[in-house]
PDB file of C-alpha atoms and ligand atoms in Angstrom:
ATOM      1  CA  MET R   1      32.909  77.208  22.994  1.00  0.00           C
ATOM      2  CA  ARG R   2      32.218  76.521  19.095  1.00  0.00           C
ATOM      3  CA  ILE R   3      34.923  78.055  16.853  1.00  0.00           C
ATOM      4  CA  PRO R   4      33.927  77.811  13.307  1.00  0.00           C
ATOM      5  CA  GLY R   5      36.438  76.567  11.208  1.00  0.00           C
ATOM      6  CA  CYS R   6      37.717  74.465  13.981  1.00  0.00           C
ATOM      7  CA  ALA R   7      35.821  72.482  16.308  1.00  0.00           C
ATOM      8  CA  TRP R   8      34.289  72.653  19.942  1.00  0.00           C
ATOM      9  CA  VAL R   9      36.798  73.677  22.121  1.00  0.00           C
ATOM     10  CA  ARG R  10      37.056  73.932  25.614  1.00  0.00           C
ATOM     11  CA  PHE R  11      38.630  76.873  28.154  1.00  0.00           C
ATOM     12  CA  ARG R  12      38.875  77.661  31.527  1.00  0.00           C
ATOM     13  CA  LEU R  13      36.982  80.835  32.756  1.00  0.00           C
ATOM     14  CA  THR R  14      38.735  83.103  34.526  1.00  0.00           C
ATOM     15  CA  ARG R  15      35.576  85.377  35.374  1.00  0.00           C
ATOM     16  CA  PRO R  16      33.277  84.247  37.889  1.00  0.00           C
ATOM     17  CA  ASP R  17      30.282  84.231  35.010  1.00  0.00           C
ATOM     18  CA  LEU R  18      29.961  84.149  31.000  1.00  0.00           C
ATOM     19  CA  PRO R  19      30.627  87.398  29.538  1.00  0.00           C
ATOM     20  CA  ARG R  20      27.903  89.182  27.243  1.00  0.00           C
ATOM     21  CA  ALA R  21      30.131  89.610  24.365  1.00  0.00           C
ATOM     22  CA  LYS R  22      29.972  89.497  20.729  1.00  0.00           C
ATOM     23  CA  THR R  23      33.236  88.890  19.433  1.00  0.00           C
ATOM     24  CA  PHE R  24      36.074  86.997  20.647  1.00  0.00           C
ATOM     25  CA  ARG R  25      39.331  86.871  19.731  1.00  0.00           C
ATOM     26  CA  VAL R  26      41.926  83.312  19.686  1.00  0.00           C
ATOM     27  CA  THR R  27      45.513  83.844  20.369  1.00  0.00           C
ATOM     28  CA  PHE R  28      48.386  81.397  20.248  1.00  0.00           C
ATOM     29  CA  ARG R  29      51.616  82.648  22.122  1.00  0.00           C
ATOM     30  CA  ASN R  30      54.607  81.303  23.795  1.00  0.00           C
ATOM     31  CA  GLY R  31      53.120  77.980  23.905  1.00  0.00           C
ATOM     32  CA  GLN R  32      49.454  78.774  25.082  1.00  0.00           C
ATOM     33  CA  TRP R  33      46.174  79.427  23.875  1.00  0.00           C
ATOM     34  CA  HIS R  34      44.131  81.982  25.001  1.00  0.00           C
ATOM     35  CA  ILE R  35      40.381  83.152  24.056  1.00  0.00           C
ATOM     36  CA  ALA R  36      39.564  86.696  24.938  1.00  0.00           C
ATOM     37  CA  PHE R  37      35.892  87.638  24.671  1.00  0.00           C
ATOM     38  CA  ALA R  38      35.475  91.547  23.700  1.00  0.00           C
ATOM     39  CA  VAL R  39      33.410  93.192  26.568  1.00  0.00           C
ATOM     40  CA  ILE R  40      34.021  97.104  27.784  1.00  0.00           C
ATOM     41  CA  PRO R  41      33.461  97.221  31.207  1.00  0.00           C
ATOM     42  CA  GLU R  42      31.237  99.362  32.894  1.00  0.00           C
ATOM     43  CA  PRO R  43      33.375 102.013  34.395  1.00  0.00           C
ATOM     44  CA  ILE R  44      34.226 101.457  38.370  1.00  0.00           C
ATOM     45  CA  GLY R  45      31.937 103.933  40.454  1.00  0.00           C
ATOM     46  CA  ALA R  46      33.855 106.538  42.914  1.00  0.00           C
ATOM     47  CA  SER R  47      33.989 105.819  46.516  1.00  0.00           C
ATOM     48  CA  GLY R  48      32.274 109.112  47.485  1.00  0.00           C
ATOM     49  CA  THR R  49      34.446 109.549  50.370  1.00  0.00           C
ATOM     50  CA  GLY R  50      35.865 112.707  48.499  1.00  0.00           C
ATOM     51  CA  GLY R  51      39.175 110.959  48.874  1.00  0.00           C
ATOM     52  CA  VAL R  52      42.519 112.688  46.645  1.00  0.00           C
ATOM     53  CA  ILE R  53      45.593 110.287  45.981  1.00  0.00           C
ATOM     54  CA  GLY R  54      48.811 111.437  45.030  1.00  0.00           C
ATOM     55  CA  VAL R  55      50.908 108.633  42.875  1.00  0.00           C
ATOM     56  CA  ASP R  56      54.551 109.459  42.446  1.00  0.00           C
ATOM     57  CA  ARG R  57      56.144 107.219  40.241  1.00  0.00           C
ATOM     58  CA  GLY R  58      59.958 106.046  40.645  1.00  0.00           C
ATOM     59  CA  VAL R  59      62.100 103.670  39.536  1.00  0.00           C
ATOM     60  CA  ARG R  60      63.333 102.348  43.536  1.00  0.00           C
ATOM     61  CA  ILE R  61      59.763 102.704  44.435  1.00  0.00           C
ATOM     62  CA  THR R  62      57.086 101.952  41.518  1.00  0.00           C
ATOM     63  CA  ALA R  63      54.629 103.852  43.049  1.00  0.00           C
ATOM     64  CA  ALA R  64      54.567 105.726  46.007  1.00  0.00           C
ATOM     65  CA  LEU R  65      51.207 106.869  47.181  1.00  0.00           C
ATOM     66  CA  SER R  66      50.204 110.320  48.958  1.00  0.00           C
ATOM     67  CA  ASP R  67      49.068 107.841  51.954  1.00  0.00           C
ATOM     68  CA  GLY R  68      52.981 106.366  52.698  1.00  0.00           C
ATOM     69  CA  ARG R  69      52.154 103.245  50.993  1.00  0.00           C
ATOM     70  CA  LYS R  70      54.900 101.926  48.761  1.00  0.00           C
ATOM     71  CA  LEU R  71      53.747  99.979  45.961  1.00  0.00           C
ATOM     72  CA  ASN R  72      56.352  97.730  43.752  1.00  0.00           C
ATOM     73  CA  CYS R  73      55.674  96.411  40.446  1.00  0.00           C
ATOM     74  CA  PRO R  74      57.199  92.723  40.443  1.00  0.00           C
ATOM     75  CA  GLN R  75      60.587  92.434  38.675  1.00  0.00           C
ATOM     76  CA  LEU R  76      62.323  89.393  37.332  1.00  0.00           C
ATOM     77  CA  THR R  77      64.081  87.915  40.069  1.00  0.00           C
ATOM     78  CA  VAL R  78      67.661  86.968  40.401  1.00  0.00           C
ATOM     79  CA  ARG R  79      67.452  83.680  39.434  1.00  0.00           C
ATOM     80  CA  GLU R  80      64.914  84.196  36.127  1.00  0.00           C
ATOM     81  CA  ARG R  81      67.343  86.960  34.954  1.00  0.00           C
ATOM     82  CA  ALA R  82      70.194  84.541  35.064  1.00  0.00           C
ATOM     83  CA  GLN R  83      68.171  82.087  33.258  1.00  0.00           C
ATOM     84  CA  ILE R  84      67.265  84.340  30.489  1.00  0.00           C
ATOM     85  CA  ARG R  85      70.815  85.037  30.596  1.00  0.00           C
ATOM     86  CA  LYS R  86      71.677  81.451  30.178  1.00  0.00           C
ATOM     87  CA  HIS R  87      69.138  80.473  27.296  1.00  0.00           C
ATOM     88  CA  GLN R  88      70.840  83.312  25.038  1.00  0.00           C
ATOM     89  CA  ARG R  89      74.197  82.466  25.770  1.00  0.00           C
ATOM     90  CA  ARG R  90      73.335  79.070  25.071  1.00  0.00           C
ATOM     91  CA  ALA R  91      71.286  79.985  21.784  1.00  0.00           C
ATOM     92  CA  ALA R  92      74.592  82.071  20.721  1.00  0.00           C
ATOM     93  CA  ARG R  93      76.692  78.840  20.548  1.00  0.00           C
ATOM     94  CA  THR R  94      74.393  76.857  18.630  1.00  0.00           C
ATOM     95  CA  PRO R  95      74.582  76.599  14.985  1.00  0.00           C
ATOM     96  CA  LYS R  96      72.589  79.345  12.668  1.00  0.00           C
ATOM     97  CA  GLY R  97      69.082  77.954  12.093  1.00  0.00           C
ATOM     98  CA  SER R  98      69.357  74.698  14.405  1.00  0.00           C
ATOM     99  CA  GLU R  99      65.961  73.678  16.251  1.00  0.00           C
ATOM    100  CA  ARG R 100      68.416  73.857  19.237  1.00  0.00           C
ATOM    101  CA  LYS R 101      68.681  77.600  18.512  1.00  0.00           C
ATOM    102  CA  ARG R 102      64.758  77.827  18.167  1.00  0.00           C
ATOM    103  CA  ALA R 103      64.304  76.134  21.507  1.00  0.00           C
ATOM    104  CA  GLU R 104      66.743  78.207  23.578  1.00  0.00           C
ATOM    105  CA  HIS R 105      65.189  81.332  21.977  1.00  0.00           C
ATOM    106  CA  GLY R 106      61.762  79.993  23.109  1.00  0.00           C
ATOM    107  CA  GLN R 107      62.739  79.707  26.499  1.00  0.00           C
ATOM    108  CA  VAL R 108      63.939  83.236  26.615  1.00  0.00           C
ATOM    109  CA  ALA R 109      60.785  84.362  25.074  1.00  0.00           C
ATOM    110  CA  LYS R 110      58.694  82.251  27.685  1.00  0.00           C
ATOM    111  CA  LEU R 111      60.875  83.927  30.784  1.00  0.00           C
ATOM    112  CA  LYS R 112      60.235  87.436  28.940  1.00  0.00           C
ATOM    113  CA  ALA R 113      56.815  86.828  28.347  1.00  0.00           C
ATOM    114  CA  ARG R 114      56.076  85.607  32.317  1.00  0.00           C
ATOM    115  CA  ASP R 115      57.769  89.295  33.433  1.00  0.00           C
ATOM    116  CA  ALA R 116      55.370  91.452  30.958  1.00  0.00           C
ATOM    117  CA  SER R 117      52.169  89.089  32.335  1.00  0.00           C
ATOM    118  CA  ARG R 118      53.312  89.544  35.664  1.00  0.00           C
ATOM    119  CA  CYS R 119      53.868  93.637  35.376  1.00  0.00           C
ATOM    120  CA  LYS R 120      50.554  93.649  33.531  1.00  0.00           C
ATOM    121  CA  ASP R 121      48.910  91.782  36.417  1.00  0.00           C
ATOM    122  CA  TRP R 122      50.000  94.200  39.012  1.00  0.00           C
ATOM    123  CA  CYS R 123      49.170  97.532  36.951  1.00  0.00           C
ATOM    124  CA  GLU R 124      45.133  95.948  36.875  1.00  0.00           C
ATOM    125  CA  LYS R 125      45.270  95.150  40.437  1.00  0.00           C
ATOM    126  CA  THR R 126      46.967  98.217  41.394  1.00  0.00           C
ATOM    127  CA  SER R 127      44.634 100.509  38.846  1.00  0.00           C
ATOM    128  CA  THR R 128      41.651  98.879  40.063  1.00  0.00           C
ATOM    129  CA  MET R 129      42.191  99.475  43.863  1.00  0.00           C
ATOM    130  CA  LEU R 130      42.973 103.330  42.970  1.00  0.00           C
ATOM    131  CA  ALA R 131      39.904 103.236  41.329  1.00  0.00           C
ATOM    132  CA  ARG R 132      37.767 101.649  43.677  1.00  0.00           C
ATOM    133  CA  SER R 133      39.195 103.227  46.956  1.00  0.00           C
ATOM    134  CA  TYR R 134      39.426 107.214  45.768  1.00  0.00           C
ATOM    135  CA  ASP R 135      37.525 109.903  44.023  1.00  0.00           C
ATOM    136  CA  LEU R 136      40.189 111.414  42.391  1.00  0.00           C
ATOM    137  CA  VAL R 137      44.028 110.235  41.362  1.00  0.00           C
ATOM    138  CA  ARG R 138      46.642 112.699  40.416  1.00  0.00           C
ATOM    139  CA  PHE R 139      49.377 111.479  38.712  1.00  0.00           C
ATOM    140  CA  GLU R 140      52.632 113.446  38.029  1.00  0.00           C
ATOM    141  CA  LYS R 141      52.738 114.181  34.317  1.00  0.00           C
ATOM    142  CA  LEU R 142      55.798 112.126  32.976  1.00  0.00           C
ATOM    143  CA  ASN R 143      57.074 112.008  29.381  1.00  0.00           C
ATOM    144  CA  ILE R 144      58.107 108.586  29.457  1.00  0.00           C
ATOM    145  CA  LYS R 145      59.128 108.783  25.635  1.00  0.00           C
ATOM    146  CA  ASN R 146      61.391 111.598  25.857  1.00  0.00           C
ATOM    147  CA  MET R 147      62.659 110.459  29.539  1.00  0.00           C
ATOM    148  CA  THR R 148      63.844 107.263  27.775  1.00  0.00           C
ATOM    149  CA  ALA R 149      65.650 108.921  24.782  1.00  0.00           C
ATOM    150  CA  SER R 150      68.432 107.120  24.231  1.00  0.00           C
ATOM    151  CA  ALA R 151      71.987 108.717  25.327  1.00  0.00           C
ATOM    152  CA  LYS R 152      74.036 107.326  22.494  1.00  0.00           C
ATOM    153  CA  GLY R 153      74.480 110.222  20.009  1.00  0.00           C
ATOM    154  CA  THR R 154      75.552 110.529  16.717  1.00  0.00           C
ATOM    155  CA  ILE R 155      78.968 108.680  15.238  1.00  0.00           C
ATOM    156  CA  GLU R 156      80.648 112.426  14.706  1.00  0.00           C
ATOM    157  CA  GLN R 157      79.421 113.178  18.919  1.00  0.00           C
ATOM    158  CA  PRO R 158      79.052 109.822  20.594  1.00  0.00           C
ATOM    159  CA  GLY R 159      77.194 110.320  23.889  1.00  0.00           C
ATOM    160  CA  ARG R 160      78.715 109.593  27.542  1.00  0.00           C
ATOM    161  CA  ASN R 161      77.576 106.791  29.654  1.00  0.00           C
ATOM    162  CA  VAL R 162      75.400 105.293  27.142  1.00  0.00           C
ATOM    163  CA  ARG R 163      75.420 101.936  28.906  1.00  0.00           C
ATOM    164  CA  ALA R 164      74.201 103.462  32.291  1.00  0.00           C
ATOM    165  CA  LYS R 165      71.605 105.345  30.325  1.00  0.00           C
ATOM    166  CA  ALA R 166      70.223 102.216  28.539  1.00  0.00           C
ATOM    167  CA  GLY R 167      69.973 100.471  32.110  1.00  0.00           C
ATOM    168  CA  LEU R 168      68.413 103.268  33.542  1.00  0.00           C
ATOM    169  CA  ASN R 169      65.807 103.410  30.715  1.00  0.00           C
ATOM    170  CA  ARG R 170      65.407  99.468  31.003  1.00  0.00           C
ATOM    171  CA  ALA R 171      64.176  99.992  34.831  1.00  0.00           C
ATOM    172  CA  ILE R 172      62.156 103.005  33.766  1.00  0.00           C
ATOM    173  CA  LEU R 173      60.209 100.780  31.073  1.00  0.00           C
ATOM    174  CA  ALA R 174      59.889  97.745  33.337  1.00  0.00           C
ATOM    175  CA  GLN R 175      57.783  99.654  35.801  1.00  0.00           C
ATOM    176  CA  GLY R 176      54.700  99.951  33.635  1.00  0.00           C
ATOM    177  CA  TRP R 177      54.252 103.630  34.703  1.00  0.00           C
ATOM    178  CA  GLY R 178      52.334 104.230  31.117  1.00  0.00           C
ATOM    179  CA  LEU R 179      50.247 101.354  31.630  1.00  0.00           C
ATOM    180  CA  LEU R 180      49.263 102.305  35.286  1.00  0.00           C
ATOM    181  CA  ARG R 181      48.049 105.527  34.263  1.00  0.00           C
ATOM    182  CA  ARG R 182      46.341 104.481  31.083  1.00  0.00           C
ATOM    183  CA  ARG R 183      44.460 102.062  32.972  1.00  0.00           C
ATOM    184  CA  THR R 184      43.191 104.026  35.755  1.00  0.00           C
ATOM    185  CA  GLN R 185      42.221 106.628  33.437  1.00  0.00           C
ATOM    186  CA  GLU R 186      40.169 103.828  31.679  1.00  0.00           C
ATOM    187  CA  LYS R 187      38.767 102.526  34.885  1.00  0.00           C
ATOM    188  CA  ALA R 188      37.772 105.656  36.067  1.00  0.00           C
ATOM    189  CA  PRO R 189      37.140 108.060  33.541  1.00  0.00           C
ATOM    190  CA  GLY R 190      37.016 111.742  34.547  1.00  0.00           C
ATOM    191  CA  ARG R 191      38.760 110.891  37.821  1.00  0.00           C
ATOM    192  CA  VAL R 192      42.406 110.972  36.691  1.00  0.00           C
ATOM    193  CA  GLU R 193      44.429 114.115  36.909  1.00  0.00           C
ATOM    194  CA  ASP R 194      47.841 114.920  35.655  1.00  0.00           C
ATOM    195  CA  VAL R 195      50.209 117.244  37.751  1.00  0.00           C
ATOM    196  CA  PRO R 196      53.041 119.082  36.122  1.00  0.00           C
ATOM    197  CA  ALA R 197      56.112 116.965  37.571  1.00  0.00           C
ATOM    198  CA  GLN R 198      58.643 120.067  38.368  1.00  0.00           C
ATOM    199  CA  TYR R 199      59.951 120.048  41.331  1.00  0.00           C
ATOM    200  CA  THR R 200      57.315 117.623  43.197  1.00  0.00           C
ATOM    201  CA  SER R 201      60.387 115.686  44.534  1.00  0.00           C
ATOM    202  CA  LEU R 202      62.194 119.093  45.950  1.00  0.00           C
ATOM    203  CA  ARG R 203      58.986 120.837  47.283  1.00  0.00           C
ATOM    204  CA  CYS R 204      58.362 120.666  51.135  1.00  0.00           C
ATOM    205  CA  SER R 205      54.815 119.143  51.678  1.00  0.00           C
ATOM    206  CA  ALA R 206      54.909 120.874  54.877  1.00  0.00           C
ATOM    207  CA  CYS R 207      55.308 124.377  54.075  1.00  0.00           C
ATOM    208  CA  GLY R 208      56.081 124.697  50.285  1.00  0.00           C
ATOM    209  CA  TRP R 209      59.596 125.659  50.275  1.00  0.00           C
ATOM    210  CA  ILE R 210      61.500 124.195  47.056  1.00  0.00           C
ATOM    211  CA  GLU R 211      64.771 123.592  47.684  1.00  0.00           C
ATOM    212  CA  LYS R 212      67.916 121.043  46.195  1.00  0.00           C
ATOM    213  CA  ASN R 213      69.471 120.695  49.899  1.00  0.00           C
ATOM    214  CA  SER R 214      66.341 119.435  50.903  1.00  0.00           C
ATOM    215  CA  ARG R 215      66.482 116.191  49.424  1.00  0.00           C
ATOM    216  CA  LYS R 216      69.248 114.562  51.224  1.00  0.00           C
ATOM    217  CA  SER R 217      69.442 111.053  49.506  1.00  0.00           C
ATOM    218  CA  GLN R 218      67.473 108.729  46.983  1.00  0.00           C
ATOM    219  CA  ALA R 219      65.288 107.978  50.064  1.00  0.00           C
ATOM    220  CA  GLU R 220      65.398 110.601  52.174  1.00  0.00           C
ATOM    221  CA  PHE R 221      63.715 114.172  52.630  1.00  0.00           C
ATOM    222  CA  VAL R 222      64.582 117.041  55.259  1.00  0.00           C
ATOM    223  CA  CYS R 223      63.357 120.473  54.943  1.00  0.00           C
ATOM    224  CA  VAL R 224      65.776 123.070  55.181  1.00  0.00           C
ATOM    225  CA  SER R 225      63.200 125.613  56.118  1.00  0.00           C
ATOM    226  CA  CYS R 226      60.816 124.103  58.749  1.00  0.00           C
ATOM    227  CA  GLY R 227      62.850 121.012  59.591  1.00  0.00           C
ATOM    228  CA  PHE R 228      60.103 118.619  57.799  1.00  0.00           C
ATOM    229  CA  SER R 229      61.503 115.309  57.462  1.00  0.00           C
ATOM    230  CA  CYS R 230      59.773 112.279  55.321  1.00  0.00           C
ATOM    231  CA  ASN R 231      60.594 109.526  52.909  1.00  0.00           C
ATOM    232  CA  ALA R 232      61.153 111.274  49.472  1.00  0.00           C
ATOM    233  CA  ASP R 233      58.886 109.353  47.381  1.00  0.00           C
ATOM    234  CA  GLU R 234      56.167 110.120  49.785  1.00  0.00           C
ATOM    235  CA  ASN R 235      56.545 113.734  50.398  1.00  0.00           C
ATOM    236  CA  ALA R 236      56.656 113.960  46.369  1.00  0.00           C
ATOM    237  CA  ALA R 237      53.705 112.020  46.288  1.00  0.00           C
ATOM    238  CA  HIS R 238      52.016 114.495  48.852  1.00  0.00           C
ATOM    239  CA  ASN R 239      53.247 117.461  46.473  1.00  0.00           C
ATOM    240  CA  VAL R 240      51.067 115.417  43.675  1.00  0.00           C
ATOM    241  CA  ALA R 241      47.877 114.700  45.852  1.00  0.00           C
ATOM    242  CA  ALA R 242      47.635 118.813  46.641  1.00  0.00           C
ATOM    243  CA  GLY R 243      48.563 119.288  43.162  1.00  0.00           C
ATOM    244  CA  GLN R 244      51.684 121.436  44.011  1.00  0.00           C
ATOM    245  CA  GLY R 245      54.611 121.502  42.372  1.00  0.00           C
ATOM    246  CA  GLY R 246      55.251 123.773  39.355  1.00  0.00           C
ATOM    247  CA  ILE R 247      56.956 126.752  39.604  1.00  0.00           C
ATOM    248  CA  PRO R 248      59.539 127.823  42.217  1.00  0.00           C
ATOM    249  CA  ARG R 249      58.240 130.416  44.491  1.00  0.00           C
ATOM    250  CA  PRO R 250      59.592 133.829  44.677  1.00  0.00           C
ATOM    251  CA  ARG R 251      61.891 133.896  47.914  1.00  0.00           C
ATOM    252  CA  ARG R 252      62.774 136.175  50.239  1.00  0.00           C
ATOM    253  CA  THR R 253      66.632 136.639  50.219  1.00  0.00           C
ATOM    254  CA  ALA R 254      68.295 138.347  53.300  1.00  0.00           C
ATOM    255  CA  GLY R 255      69.162 141.915  53.185  1.00  0.00           C
ATOM    256  CA  ALA R 256      66.845 142.495  49.992  1.00  0.00           C
ATOM    257  CA  GLY R 257      64.004 143.023  52.162  1.00  0.00           C
ATOM    258  CA  GLY R 258      61.508 142.053  49.380  1.00  0.00           C
ATOM    259  CA  VAL R 259      60.519 139.697  47.435  1.00  0.00           C
ATOM    260  CA  THR R 260      63.225 138.524  44.533  1.00  0.00           C
ATOM    261  CA  VAL R 261      63.055 135.854  41.950  1.00  0.00           C
ATOM    262  CA  THR R 262      66.455 133.919  42.618  1.00  0.00           C
ATOM    263  CA  THR R 263      68.516 133.998  39.523  1.00  0.00           C
ATOM    264  CA  SER R 264      70.617 130.998  40.919  1.00  0.00           C
ATOM    265  CA  ARG R 265      70.386 127.203  39.280  1.00  0.00           C
ATOM    266  CA  SER R 266      72.052 126.351  41.855  1.00  0.00           C
ATOM    267  CA  SER R 267      68.874 124.975  44.049  1.00  0.00           C
ATOM    268  CA  ALA R 268      65.254 124.601  42.785  1.00  0.00           C
ATOM    269  CA  ARG R 269      66.165 122.075  40.256  1.00  0.00           C
ATOM    270  CA  GLU R 270      65.015 118.431  39.738  1.00  0.00           C
ATOM    271  CA  PRO R 271      67.463 116.071  40.701  1.00  0.00           C
ATOM    272  CA  GLN R 272      69.103 114.588  37.520  1.00  0.00           C
ATOM    273  CA  PRO R 273      68.686 110.969  36.912  1.00  0.00           C
ATOM    274  CA  ALA R 274      71.350 109.102  38.422  1.00  0.00           C
ATOM    275  CA  ARG R 275      74.487 110.279  37.165  1.00  0.00           C
ATOM    276  CA  VAL R 276      76.896 107.028  37.022  1.00  0.00           C
ATOM    277  CA  GLY R 277      80.171 107.694  37.338  1.00  0.00           C
ATOM    278  CA  ILE R 278      82.532 106.977  34.612  1.00  0.00           C
ATOM    279  CA  PRO R 279      85.723 108.727  34.844  1.00  0.00           C
ATOM    280  CA  LEU R 280      87.235 109.697  31.396  1.00  0.00           C
ATOM    281  CA  LEU R 281      90.596 108.634  31.359  1.00  0.00           C
ATOM    282  CA  ARG R 282      92.698 111.264  29.999  1.00  0.00           C
ATOM    283  CA  LYS R 283      94.796 110.040  27.183  1.00  0.00           C
ATOM    284  CA  ARG R 284      98.389 109.435  28.526  1.00  0.00           C
ATOM    285  CA  GLY R 285     100.144 108.720  25.149  1.00  0.00           C
ATOM    286  CA  ARG R 286      99.173 112.649  23.753  1.00  0.00           C
ATOM    287  CA  MET R 287     100.391 114.244  27.399  1.00  0.00           C
ATOM    288  CA  SER R 288     103.799 112.292  27.712  1.00  0.00           C
ATOM    289  CA  ARG R 289     104.451 112.724  23.783  1.00  0.00           C
ATOM    290  CA  ARG R 290     104.264 116.496  24.749  1.00  0.00           C
ATOM    291  CA  THR R 291     106.708 116.357  27.426  1.00  0.00           C
ATOM    292  CA  VAL R 292     109.270 114.064  26.109  1.00  0.00           C
ATOM    293  CA  PRO R 293     111.402 115.848  23.924  1.00  0.00           C
TER     294      PRO R 293
HETATM  295 ZN1  LIG G 301      59.076 122.473  54.965  1.00  0.00          ZN
END
């Protein structure tokens, strides 16, 4: 490739043949040079089988599909996380503006870039697979921006469990939910739908009953109405595939003999994101001061 103002450069082709591109971009990041040719690929054609797939995105399982498959976005390994911490620690102990500090920060950036490109690769492969094998892909509608809002609050009213929420936010953002949805949409235009996310994890995919008690645990779903049991994420993916969720059904209460909308808010509610219990210690000082004369 002849780059104007530079010279002839060699590069490794990562595609079977040369792209028919008019423009290109050369980037240098984390010690690696890349050349990217700007080509808008043809959208992937529908499989024509009429297959509908529901994708339920979660933290434990990145994407649970309604056909029972559970796909996971690769995360940093324990060893890599330890390496990141090691280099951050070393950087903190070096003098300000030193060459050593720069080198340690470079090591951290390299590991984080590896994580990011691994995640991106997974999203690309998974979205291509979804666009290729199914006619219609349904995602539950998530507002990732609102979901990952910080819990820190203000100085006057500090939030609770701030560190736990920050950890959950990091876990949510590490899943690449947004990228998976966006790339599937770009590869299969007009074949991606959003389904309202309310109650998809509480609704029984067999009989449609919505109840909080059906969700036994993080992984287990047993319908209290019909006894249908399934993996909780798979059950949610079935609901997403069916385009169901939404409003809780009015239910028949014993004795009333008619259809009444329950006003109780105990059931038919989304499970709240994991509440990590940090018991608030009572301030013993104030108590004892009051009792001791
Ligand atoms: Zn049921």
